[in-house]
mmCIF file of C-alpha atoms in Angstrom:
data_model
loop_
_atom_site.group_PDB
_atom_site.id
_atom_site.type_symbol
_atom_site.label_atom_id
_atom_site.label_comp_id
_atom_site.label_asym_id
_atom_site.label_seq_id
_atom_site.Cartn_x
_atom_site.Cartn_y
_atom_site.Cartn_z
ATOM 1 C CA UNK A 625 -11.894 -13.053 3.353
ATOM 2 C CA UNK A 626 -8.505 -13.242 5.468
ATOM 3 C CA UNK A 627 -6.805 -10.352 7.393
ATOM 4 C CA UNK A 628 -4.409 -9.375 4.768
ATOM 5 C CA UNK A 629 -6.518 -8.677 2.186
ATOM 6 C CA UNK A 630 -9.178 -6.655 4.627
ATOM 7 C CA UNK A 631 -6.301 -4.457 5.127
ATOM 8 C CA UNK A 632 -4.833 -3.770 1.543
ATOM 9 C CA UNK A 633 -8.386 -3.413 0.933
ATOM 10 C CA UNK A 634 -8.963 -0.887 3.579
ATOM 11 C CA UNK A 635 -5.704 0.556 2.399
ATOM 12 C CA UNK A 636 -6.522 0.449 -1.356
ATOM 13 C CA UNK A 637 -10.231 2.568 0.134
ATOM 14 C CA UNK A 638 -8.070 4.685 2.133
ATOM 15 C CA UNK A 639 -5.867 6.068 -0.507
ATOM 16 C CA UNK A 640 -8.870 6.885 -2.404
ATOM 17 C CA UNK A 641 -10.662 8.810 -0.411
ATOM 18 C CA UNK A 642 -7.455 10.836 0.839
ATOM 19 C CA UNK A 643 -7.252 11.446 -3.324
ATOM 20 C CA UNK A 644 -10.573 13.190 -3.127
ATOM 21 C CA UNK A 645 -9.469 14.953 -0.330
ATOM 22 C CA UNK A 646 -7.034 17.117 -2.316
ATOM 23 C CA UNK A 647 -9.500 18.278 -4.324
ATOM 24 C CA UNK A 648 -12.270 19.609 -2.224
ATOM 25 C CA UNK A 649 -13.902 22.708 -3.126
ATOM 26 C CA UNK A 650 -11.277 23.280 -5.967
ATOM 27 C CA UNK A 651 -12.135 23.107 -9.742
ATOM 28 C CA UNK A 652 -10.856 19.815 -10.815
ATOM 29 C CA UNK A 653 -8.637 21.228 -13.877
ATOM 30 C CA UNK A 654 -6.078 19.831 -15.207
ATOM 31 C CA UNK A 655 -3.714 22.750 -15.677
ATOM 32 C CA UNK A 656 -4.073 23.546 -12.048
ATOM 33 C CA UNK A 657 -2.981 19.778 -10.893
ATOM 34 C CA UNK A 658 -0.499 19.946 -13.383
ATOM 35 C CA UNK A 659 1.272 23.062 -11.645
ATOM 36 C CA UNK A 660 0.504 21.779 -8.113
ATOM 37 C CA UNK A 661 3.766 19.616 -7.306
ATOM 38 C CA UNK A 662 2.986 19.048 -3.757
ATOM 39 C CA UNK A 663 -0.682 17.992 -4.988
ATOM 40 C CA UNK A 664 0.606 15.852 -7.972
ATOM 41 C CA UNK A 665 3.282 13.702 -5.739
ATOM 42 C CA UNK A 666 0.708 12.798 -3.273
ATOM 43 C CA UNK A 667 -1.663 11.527 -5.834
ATOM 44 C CA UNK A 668 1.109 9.625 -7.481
ATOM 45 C CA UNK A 669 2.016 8.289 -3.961
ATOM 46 C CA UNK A 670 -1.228 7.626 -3.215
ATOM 47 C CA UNK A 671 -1.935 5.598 -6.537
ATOM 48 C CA UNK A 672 1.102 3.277 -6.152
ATOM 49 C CA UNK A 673 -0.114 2.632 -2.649
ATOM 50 C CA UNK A 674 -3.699 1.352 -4.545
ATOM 51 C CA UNK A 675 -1.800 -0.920 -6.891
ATOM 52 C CA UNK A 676 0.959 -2.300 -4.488
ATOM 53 C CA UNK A 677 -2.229 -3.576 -2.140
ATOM 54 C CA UNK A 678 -3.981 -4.605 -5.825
ATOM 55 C CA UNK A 679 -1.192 -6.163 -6.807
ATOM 56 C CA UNK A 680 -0.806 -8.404 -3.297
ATOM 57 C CA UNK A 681 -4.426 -9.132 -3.466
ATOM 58 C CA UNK A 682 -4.508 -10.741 -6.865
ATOM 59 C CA UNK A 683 -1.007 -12.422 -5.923
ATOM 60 C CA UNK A 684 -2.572 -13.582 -3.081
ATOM 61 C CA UNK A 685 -6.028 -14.653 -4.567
ATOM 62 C CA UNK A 686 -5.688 -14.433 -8.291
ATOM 63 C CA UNK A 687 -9.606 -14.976 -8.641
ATOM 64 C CA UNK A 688 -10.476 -12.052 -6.637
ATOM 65 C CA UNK A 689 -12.739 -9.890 -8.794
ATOM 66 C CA UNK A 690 -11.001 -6.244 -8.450
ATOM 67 C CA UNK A 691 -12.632 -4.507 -11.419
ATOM 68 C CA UNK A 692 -9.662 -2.967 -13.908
ATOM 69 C CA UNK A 693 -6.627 -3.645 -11.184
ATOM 70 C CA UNK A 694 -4.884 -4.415 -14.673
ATOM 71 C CA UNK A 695 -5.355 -0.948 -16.049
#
């Protein structure tokens, strides 16, 4: 696997786990995430961050099996 994609990968794991991050030791309710601006923007940022480095993987290597990048 080349550099590139190591790194949109790591960035792709990154974003996730910064995700969960939000959420720790809160009740994951809708409602609440809905009201929670600040909250809701950085998950938004955070999720085009996953499919801009999806996106340049499959460009990259459209055989690479990324489970659901699609969706």
């Amino acid at each position: 696997m080349d550099e590139e994609v190591q790194v949109w990968l790591y960035d792709i794991l990154q974003s996730i786990v910064e995700v969960e991050s939000y959420f720790e030791g809160m009740p994951k309710e809708l409602e609440l995430y809905r009201k929670d601006i600040k909250t809701k923007r950085a998950v938004e940022r955070n999720l085009e961050i996953i499919g801009e480095a999806a996106n340049r993987i499959l460009k990259k290597h459209p055989g690479f099996s990324l489970i659901d990048a699609k969706q």
